[in-house]
Structure formats: C-alpha cells, structure tokens
Amino acid sequence: MSSAKSDSSERVEIDGMYILKVALIPLTLAASILFLYLYVKPIEQQSATMLVAPKSRDMRAEQIRMFALNEIVKANSHDLPPRSRNISAKALCKQKLACAPFNRRYETMIRVAPQYKMVNCVVQKSMSTMMTGAMCYLYNETQYEKSGRSFDDEFSGRLCKNQNEFSSVNSVRDAFNISYVKHDWTFSMVTRNPIDRFVSGYVDRCVRLALKNETQCNGCGLNMTCFIETEYKRLMEISYKRKTHRTMEDAHFFPQVWHCDLNEEFEFFEFIQYSGNAEDKMVPQLQDLLERQNVPEKSIEFIKNELIYKKSSHSTTGTPAKRFYYSRLMKSPYLLEFIVKMFYYDFLRFHYELPPGF
C-alpha cells in the first residue's frame, strides 16, 4: 500500500516536472530570440534622416592579404628597365603629351559646416573618410555625439549623406551666397605626397581588397609595374581623348589637382598637408583653421582626439605590403618616371619634393 502511494507520488512529481519543463520551452525560446535580436543583429545607428548599417567586411582577411609578402614578392620579382633618358621632371613634362595636365576637372566632393562657415573638399586617399567625419561632426555636433559614432564609421556609411554634401564649388557659393571677393568662409583641402598617396592607394585597392573581377586594378593583380603602366595609359587617354569610362581605381589614383574644381578655384583654397603622424603637420594646421573659424575648444578637442588616437580601419600605414611597394618604387627610376608624369602638378602645386633624379 505504501509502495503504491510512493509510486503514485513519484509519478505526480515526474509529471509535474515534465509539465514545468514543457512550459519553460517557449520562455527559453523567447529569451534566445531576444538575445539574438539585441546582440547578433547588424548594428544600426539612426540620425534625423537616415539609417546607417555598416557593410560587412572581413577585416581579418584584409589584414592577412597586406601581410602575405610571399605572394606580393612573387608577383613583383621581375627586373625593371632603366629610364630611357635621365632628364628633369620639368624637361620631361615640356614634351608633348608626356605628363597629365593641370587643368582637368575630374571629381568634386564637398562637405560643409555652415555654422562655422567652413567648406572642405575631400579626395580619396587623402584622409577623405576622417575629414568627412570631421565635417559631419561640425555640421551638427550634438547629433554626431548622440550617435556614438567615430569618424572611421563614415567608411561604411555617411551620417550626413545628402545633408552637408555638394558636388561643385559653384553650388556651395550659390547655396550660401559666398562672394568671390570678400567673405569669411574658408575653403580647405587635405593634400598628400603623391608617392605616398599612390602606394597607399595601390595597397588599399589592389592588395587589401580581394580581387572580384578581371578588370579590378586594371587586371594586374599584385603586379605594381603592370598597374602603373596601364593606369598611366588610362590617365593620358582621359586627359587628351576625353575617355569617359572611369573606375574606382581612377578615383583613388587620378591627380589631386583634378579634384575640387581646382582648375578654376585653386586660389581660393588653403591646403592642409597630410602626415602619417597626424600631430606632425596636419592637426596643427587644421587646429589653426578651426580656431580662426571660431569652433569651440571642446569641438576642436573632439576632432583632434579622432584624428590622433583613432586609426582608419582601411589604413595601410605600417603594413609589410606598403613598405615593400614603397621600397620597390623608390628604387626604380623607371617606375618613378611614370609617377612623375602622372602627378607632376601635384608635386608642383602642393609643394612636395620631387623624387631624387628628377
């Protein structure tokens, strides 16, 4: 009798535990779904007018490619010829159709901060991501700080897209009634040594990024000689034959003087020189500009902190790939001649020293 009661009570206890477990399943499932929703979904940051969802990137794979020296060396193991004539850059560019001209208009990407009367034109591989972030911050400091963003986030999606952006200097002048004669607005642009910009651009576009098709990097892959020769040819075709088909590589390698409507607006711009260590040249020059435009000290410190202590996620500085390509380029007068012919007016107008022998 007592045994039967014991069996019965055990069954009741087991049945109760079973019912409890079954009842907990939906709760457990709901908790799991909530966890996935909160922690696994792509992060979205909201502004007044747009949603920004960073694009997925395999940053580990990108870093591996910039450290894979065996493949890079193998693709660049060929001997390089000497220069045909050892003449100066000035003499070289006096020759007909030898060098890219100054007066071409390729692309203009303007960012404005109206409350501080600031206009900045960004150029690929000349701190364009970070300056886009800085100008978006100055456009609305409160909104930017509330978003929790860093300037590098602009690489995945621009918070101020279509808000503070213009595609010509004239459109900015018209929008804010900026005179050509006397005004308190500033027009600025970050410039970069043409050799450093080229190597950084090449590593960024042709090494860091996985090759997706045969036309990327002019079909040259990791072979820098092939790319320099073919990009020079493309540049000259667009310079003199008005070839219209352009690539993302072109945007990163065409002369800086072709940007920002400088063919007409050069005298109205002030130029800030990029430096690998932001504290060396760039930040002091930018700080001077910000102070002249009465930007609050708190905002200046925010910008300085972003530029000095936060590195762009697609930076190539310090990578083995960049060191290798830079060294190979600087040791080859043959390759340097192409660089001079492509960027002669960048060297000249932005006051960068020409390579030895030119």
Tab-separated table of N, CA and C in Angstrom, residues 57-136:
chain	number	residue	atom	x	y	z
A	57	ARG	N	32.439	43.357	-43.525
A	57	ARG	CA	33.800	43.295	-44.039
A	57	ARG	C	34.555	42.224	-43.277
A	58	ASP	N	35.353	41.477	-43.992
A	58	ASP	CA	36.218	40.504	-43.348
A	58	ASP	C	37.561	41.182	-43.108
A	59	MET	N	37.635	41.929	-42.009
A	59	MET	CA	38.824	42.730	-41.744
A	59	MET	C	40.044	41.856	-41.476
A	60	ARG	N	39.822	40.671	-40.923
A	60	ARG	CA	40.951	39.770	-40.674
A	60	ARG	C	41.572	39.331	-42.000
A	61	ALA	N	40.717	39.002	-42.966
A	61	ALA	CA	41.220	38.598	-44.281
A	61	ALA	C	41.952	39.757	-44.960
A	62	GLU	N	41.440	40.977	-44.771
A	62	GLU	CA	42.097	42.150	-45.352
A	62	GLU	C	43.500	42.321	-44.777
A	63	GLN	N	43.628	42.156	-43.468
A	63	GLN	CA	44.937	42.293	-42.835
A	63	GLN	C	45.893	41.198	-43.294
A	64	ILE	N	45.380	39.984	-43.426
A	64	ILE	CA	46.220	38.864	-43.874
A	64	ILE	C	46.791	39.152	-45.257
A	65	ARG	N	45.957	39.701	-46.148
A	65	ARG	CA	46.431	39.993	-47.503
A	65	ARG	C	47.556	41.029	-47.492
A	66	MET	N	47.485	41.987	-46.571
A	66	MET	CA	48.529	43.019	-46.520
A	66	MET	C	49.804	42.526	-45.839
A	67	PHE	N	49.747	41.326	-45.247
A	67	PHE	CA	50.925	40.746	-44.612
A	67	PHE	C	51.475	39.554	-45.400
A	68	ALA	N	50.802	39.176	-46.490
A	68	ALA	CA	51.198	37.994	-47.266
A	68	ALA	C	52.307	38.353	-48.253
A	69	LEU	N	53.508	38.543	-47.738
A	69	LEU	CA	54.611	39.037	-48.565
A	69	LEU	C	55.075	38.037	-49.618
A	70	ASN	N	54.939	36.753	-49.367
A	70	ASN	CA	55.402	35.767	-50.351
A	70	ASN	C	54.722	35.967	-51.699
A	71	GLU	N	53.404	36.123	-51.677
A	71	GLU	CA	52.665	36.324	-52.921
A	71	GLU	C	53.022	37.662	-53.559
A	72	ILE	N	53.177	38.680	-52.732
A	72	ILE	CA	53.491	40.019	-53.236
A	72	ILE	C	54.869	40.034	-53.902
A	73	VAL	N	55.852	39.451	-53.238
A	73	VAL	CA	57.211	39.416	-53.791
A	73	VAL	C	57.238	38.611	-55.088
A	74	LYS	N	56.532	37.498	-55.107
A	74	LYS	CA	56.491	36.656	-56.302
A	74	LYS	C	55.924	37.413	-57.497
A	75	ALA	N	54.898	38.226	-57.260
A	75	ALA	CA	54.259	38.973	-58.353
A	75	ALA	C	55.099	40.158	-58.812
A	76	ASN	N	56.147	40.494	-58.050
A	76	ASN	CA	56.982	41.651	-58.384
A	76	ASN	C	58.465	41.288	-58.424
A	77	SER	N	58.754	40.074	-58.861
A	77	SER	CA	60.140	39.591	-58.869
A	77	SER	C	60.873	39.888	-60.176
A	78	HIS	N	60.170	40.468	-61.150
A	78	HIS	CA	60.780	40.744	-62.451
A	78	HIS	C	61.755	41.923	-62.360
A	79	ASP	N	62.738	41.929	-63.258
A	79	ASP	CA	63.682	43.046	-63.326
A	79	ASP	C	63.011	44.248	-63.981
A	80	LEU	N	63.433	45.425	-63.557
A	80	LEU	CA	62.866	46.656	-64.101
A	80	LEU	C	63.896	47.362	-64.984
A	81	PRO	N	63.470	47.895	-66.122
A	81	PRO	CA	64.409	48.571	-67.024
A	81	PRO	C	64.822	49.935	-66.481
A	82	PRO	N	65.873	50.515	-67.024
A	82	PRO	CA	66.269	51.874	-66.620
A	82	PRO	C	65.398	52.910	-67.334
A	83	ARG	N	65.544	54.158	-66.948
A	83	ARG	CA	64.875	55.240	-67.672
A	83	ARG	C	65.497	55.375	-69.058
A	84	SER	N	64.688	55.794	-70.010
A	84	SER	CA	65.218	55.978	-71.363
A	84	SER	C	66.132	57.196	-71.435
A	85	ARG	N	65.772	58.261	-70.700
A	85	ARG	CA	66.589	59.480	-70.659
A	85	ARG	C	66.554	60.060	-69.253
A	86	ASN	N	67.707	60.393	-68.728
A	86	ASN	CA	67.775	60.955	-67.381
A	86	ASN	C	67.626	62.476	-67.433
A	87	ILE	N	66.391	62.930	-67.605
A	87	ILE	CA	66.127	64.366	-67.674
A	87	ILE	C	65.254	64.781	-66.495
A	88	SER	N	65.213	66.072	-66.235
A	88	SER	CA	64.452	66.583	-65.099
A	88	SER	C	62.952	66.447	-65.340
A	89	ALA	N	62.195	66.551	-64.268
A	89	ALA	CA	60.736	66.486	-64.383
A	89	ALA	C	60.213	67.639	-65.235
A	90	LYS	N	60.815	68.802	-65.080
A	90	LYS	CA	60.381	69.967	-65.853
A	90	LYS	C	60.584	69.735	-67.345
A	91	ALA	N	61.757	69.215	-67.704
A	91	ALA	CA	62.040	68.934	-69.113
A	91	ALA	C	61.156	67.802	-69.626
A	92	LEU	N	60.926	66.825	-68.773
A	92	LEU	CA	60.084	65.689	-69.143
A	92	LEU	C	58.669	66.153	-69.483
A	93	CYS	N	58.137	67.036	-68.662
A	93	CYS	CA	56.748	67.454	-68.837
A	93	CYS	C	56.583	68.583	-69.857
A	94	LYS	N	57.696	69.077	-70.388
A	94	LYS	CA	57.609	70.013	-71.510
A	94	LYS	C	57.365	69.276	-72.820
A	95	GLN	N	57.642	67.979	-72.812
A	95	GLN	CA	57.418	67.179	-74.009
A	95	GLN	C	55.914	67.026	-74.248
A	96	LYS	N	55.533	67.037	-75.483
A	96	LYS	CA	54.124	66.990	-75.847
A	96	LYS	C	53.480	65.677	-75.400
A	97	LEU	N	52.361	65.796	-74.702
A	97	LEU	CA	51.543	64.660	-74.262
A	97	LEU	C	52.303	63.672	-73.381
A	98	ALA	N	53.295	64.174	-72.642
A	98	ALA	CA	54.066	63.274	-71.775
A	98	ALA	C	53.482	63.198	-70.370
A	99	CYS	N	52.966	64.316	-69.876
A	99	CYS	CA	52.502	64.385	-68.488
A	99	CYS	C	51.020	64.754	-68.420
A	100	ALA	N	50.388	64.320	-67.352
A	100	ALA	CA	48.986	64.679	-67.132
A	100	ALA	C	48.887	66.184	-66.921
A	101	PRO	N	47.941	66.847	-67.563
A	101	PRO	CA	47.829	68.302	-67.450
A	101	PRO	C	47.254	68.737	-66.103
A	102	PHE	N	47.350	70.027	-65.853
A	102	PHE	CA	46.813	70.580	-64.609
A	102	PHE	C	45.312	70.840	-64.707
A	103	ASN	N	44.887	71.384	-65.828
A	103	ASN	CA	43.529	71.931	-65.932
A	103	ASN	C	42.498	70.912	-66.413
A	104	ARG	N	42.286	69.894	-65.594
A	104	ARG	CA	41.220	68.933	-65.857
A	104	ARG	C	40.326	68.859	-64.627
A	105	ARG	N	39.035	68.709	-64.859
A	105	ARG	CA	38.095	68.570	-63.743
A	105	ARG	C	37.609	67.133	-63.701
A	106	TYR	N	37.969	66.419	-62.644
A	106	TYR	CA	37.561	65.011	-62.544
A	106	TYR	C	36.396	64.828	-61.575
A	107	GLU	N	36.576	65.226	-60.331
A	107	GLU	CA	35.558	64.945	-59.318
A	107	GLU	C	35.664	65.960	-58.190
A	108	THR	N	34.519	66.362	-57.676
A	108	THR	CA	34.487	67.296	-56.552
A	108	THR	C	33.522	66.774	-55.501
A	109	MET	N	34.023	66.556	-54.295
A	109	MET	CA	33.195	66.082	-53.185
A	109	MET	C	33.347	67.062	-52.022
A	110	ILE	N	32.363	67.919	-51.894
A	110	ILE	CA	32.403	68.997	-50.903
A	110	ILE	C	31.621	68.606	-49.653
A	111	ARG	N	32.168	68.973	-48.486
A	111	ARG	CA	31.472	68.842	-47.208
A	111	ARG	C	31.459	70.228	-46.548
A	112	VAL	N	30.325	70.633	-46.009
A	112	VAL	CA	30.229	71.977	-45.433
A	112	VAL	C	29.781	71.924	-43.972
A	113	ALA	N	30.196	72.941	-43.225
A	113	ALA	CA	29.727	73.174	-41.857
A	113	ALA	C	29.303	74.638	-41.798
A	114	PRO	N	28.062	74.938	-42.179
A	114	PRO	CA	27.622	76.335	-42.344
A	114	PRO	C	27.750	77.196	-41.097
A	115	GLN	N	27.506	76.616	-39.917
A	115	GLN	CA	27.547	77.460	-38.719
A	115	GLN	C	28.951	77.997	-38.448
A	116	TYR	N	29.966	77.313	-38.991
A	116	TYR	CA	31.339	77.797	-38.838
A	116	TYR	C	31.899	78.339	-40.153
A	117	LYS	N	31.051	78.389	-41.167
A	117	LYS	CA	31.430	78.908	-42.485
A	117	LYS	C	32.673	78.199	-43.020
A	118	MET	N	32.603	76.878	-42.978
A	118	MET	CA	33.714	76.054	-43.432
A	118	MET	C	33.289	75.167	-44.595
A	119	VAL	N	34.162	75.088	-45.598
A	119	VAL	CA	33.975	74.210	-46.753
A	119	VAL	C	35.232	73.365	-46.877
A	120	ASN	N	35.060	72.054	-46.933
A	120	ASN	CA	36.207	71.167	-47.127
A	120	ASN	C	35.925	70.240	-48.294
A	121	CYS	N	36.903	70.108	-49.165
A	121	CYS	CA	36.782	69.194	-50.296
A	121	CYS	C	37.611	67.951	-49.996
A	122	VAL	N	36.987	66.782	-50.072
A	122	VAL	CA	37.690	65.545	-49.738
A	122	VAL	C	38.136	64.828	-51.006
A	123	VAL	N	39.313	64.207	-50.920
A	123	VAL	CA	39.911	63.484	-52.040
A	123	VAL	C	40.317	62.105	-51.539
A	124	GLN	N	39.986	61.069	-52.310
A	124	GLN	CA	40.308	59.708	-51.894
A	124	GLN	C	41.798	59.552	-51.605
A	125	LYS	N	42.090	58.800	-50.551
A	125	LYS	CA	43.446	58.527	-50.075
A	125	LYS	C	44.166	59.775	-49.589
A	126	SER	N	43.395	60.789	-49.210
A	126	SER	CA	43.963	61.972	-48.557
A	126	SER	C	43.099	62.307	-47.344
A	127	MET	N	42.922	61.315	-46.483
A	127	MET	CA	42.121	61.473	-45.261
A	127	MET	C	40.650	61.760	-45.557
A	128	SER	N	40.140	61.252	-46.659
A	128	SER	CA	38.763	61.581	-47.047
A	128	SER	C	37.742	61.071	-46.034
A	129	THR	N	37.933	59.860	-45.512
A	129	THR	CA	36.980	59.313	-44.546
A	129	THR	C	36.971	60.131	-43.266
A	130	MET	N	38.155	60.425	-42.750
A	130	MET	CA	38.247	61.136	-41.476
A	130	MET	C	37.771	62.585	-41.608
A	131	MET	N	38.061	63.227	-42.737
A	131	MET	CA	37.602	64.602	-42.922
A	131	MET	C	36.094	64.656	-43.163
A	132	THR	N	35.552	63.631	-43.808
A	132	THR	CA	34.092	63.549	-43.944
A	132	THR	C	33.456	63.464	-42.562
A	133	GLY	N	34.069	62.676	-41.679
A	133	GLY	CA	33.577	62.578	-40.308
A	133	GLY	C	33.696	63.893	-39.562
A	134	ALA	N	34.830	64.564	-39.720
A	134	ALA	CA	35.042	65.834	-39.023
A	134	ALA	C	34.029	66.887	-39.462
A	135	MET	N	33.769	66.960	-40.764
A	135	MET	CA	32.832	67.968	-41.263
A	135	MET	C	31.390	67.613	-40.898
A	136	CYS	N	31.075	66.333	-40.838
A	136	CYS	CA	29.741	65.917	-40.397
A	136	CYS	C	29.560	66.271	-38.918
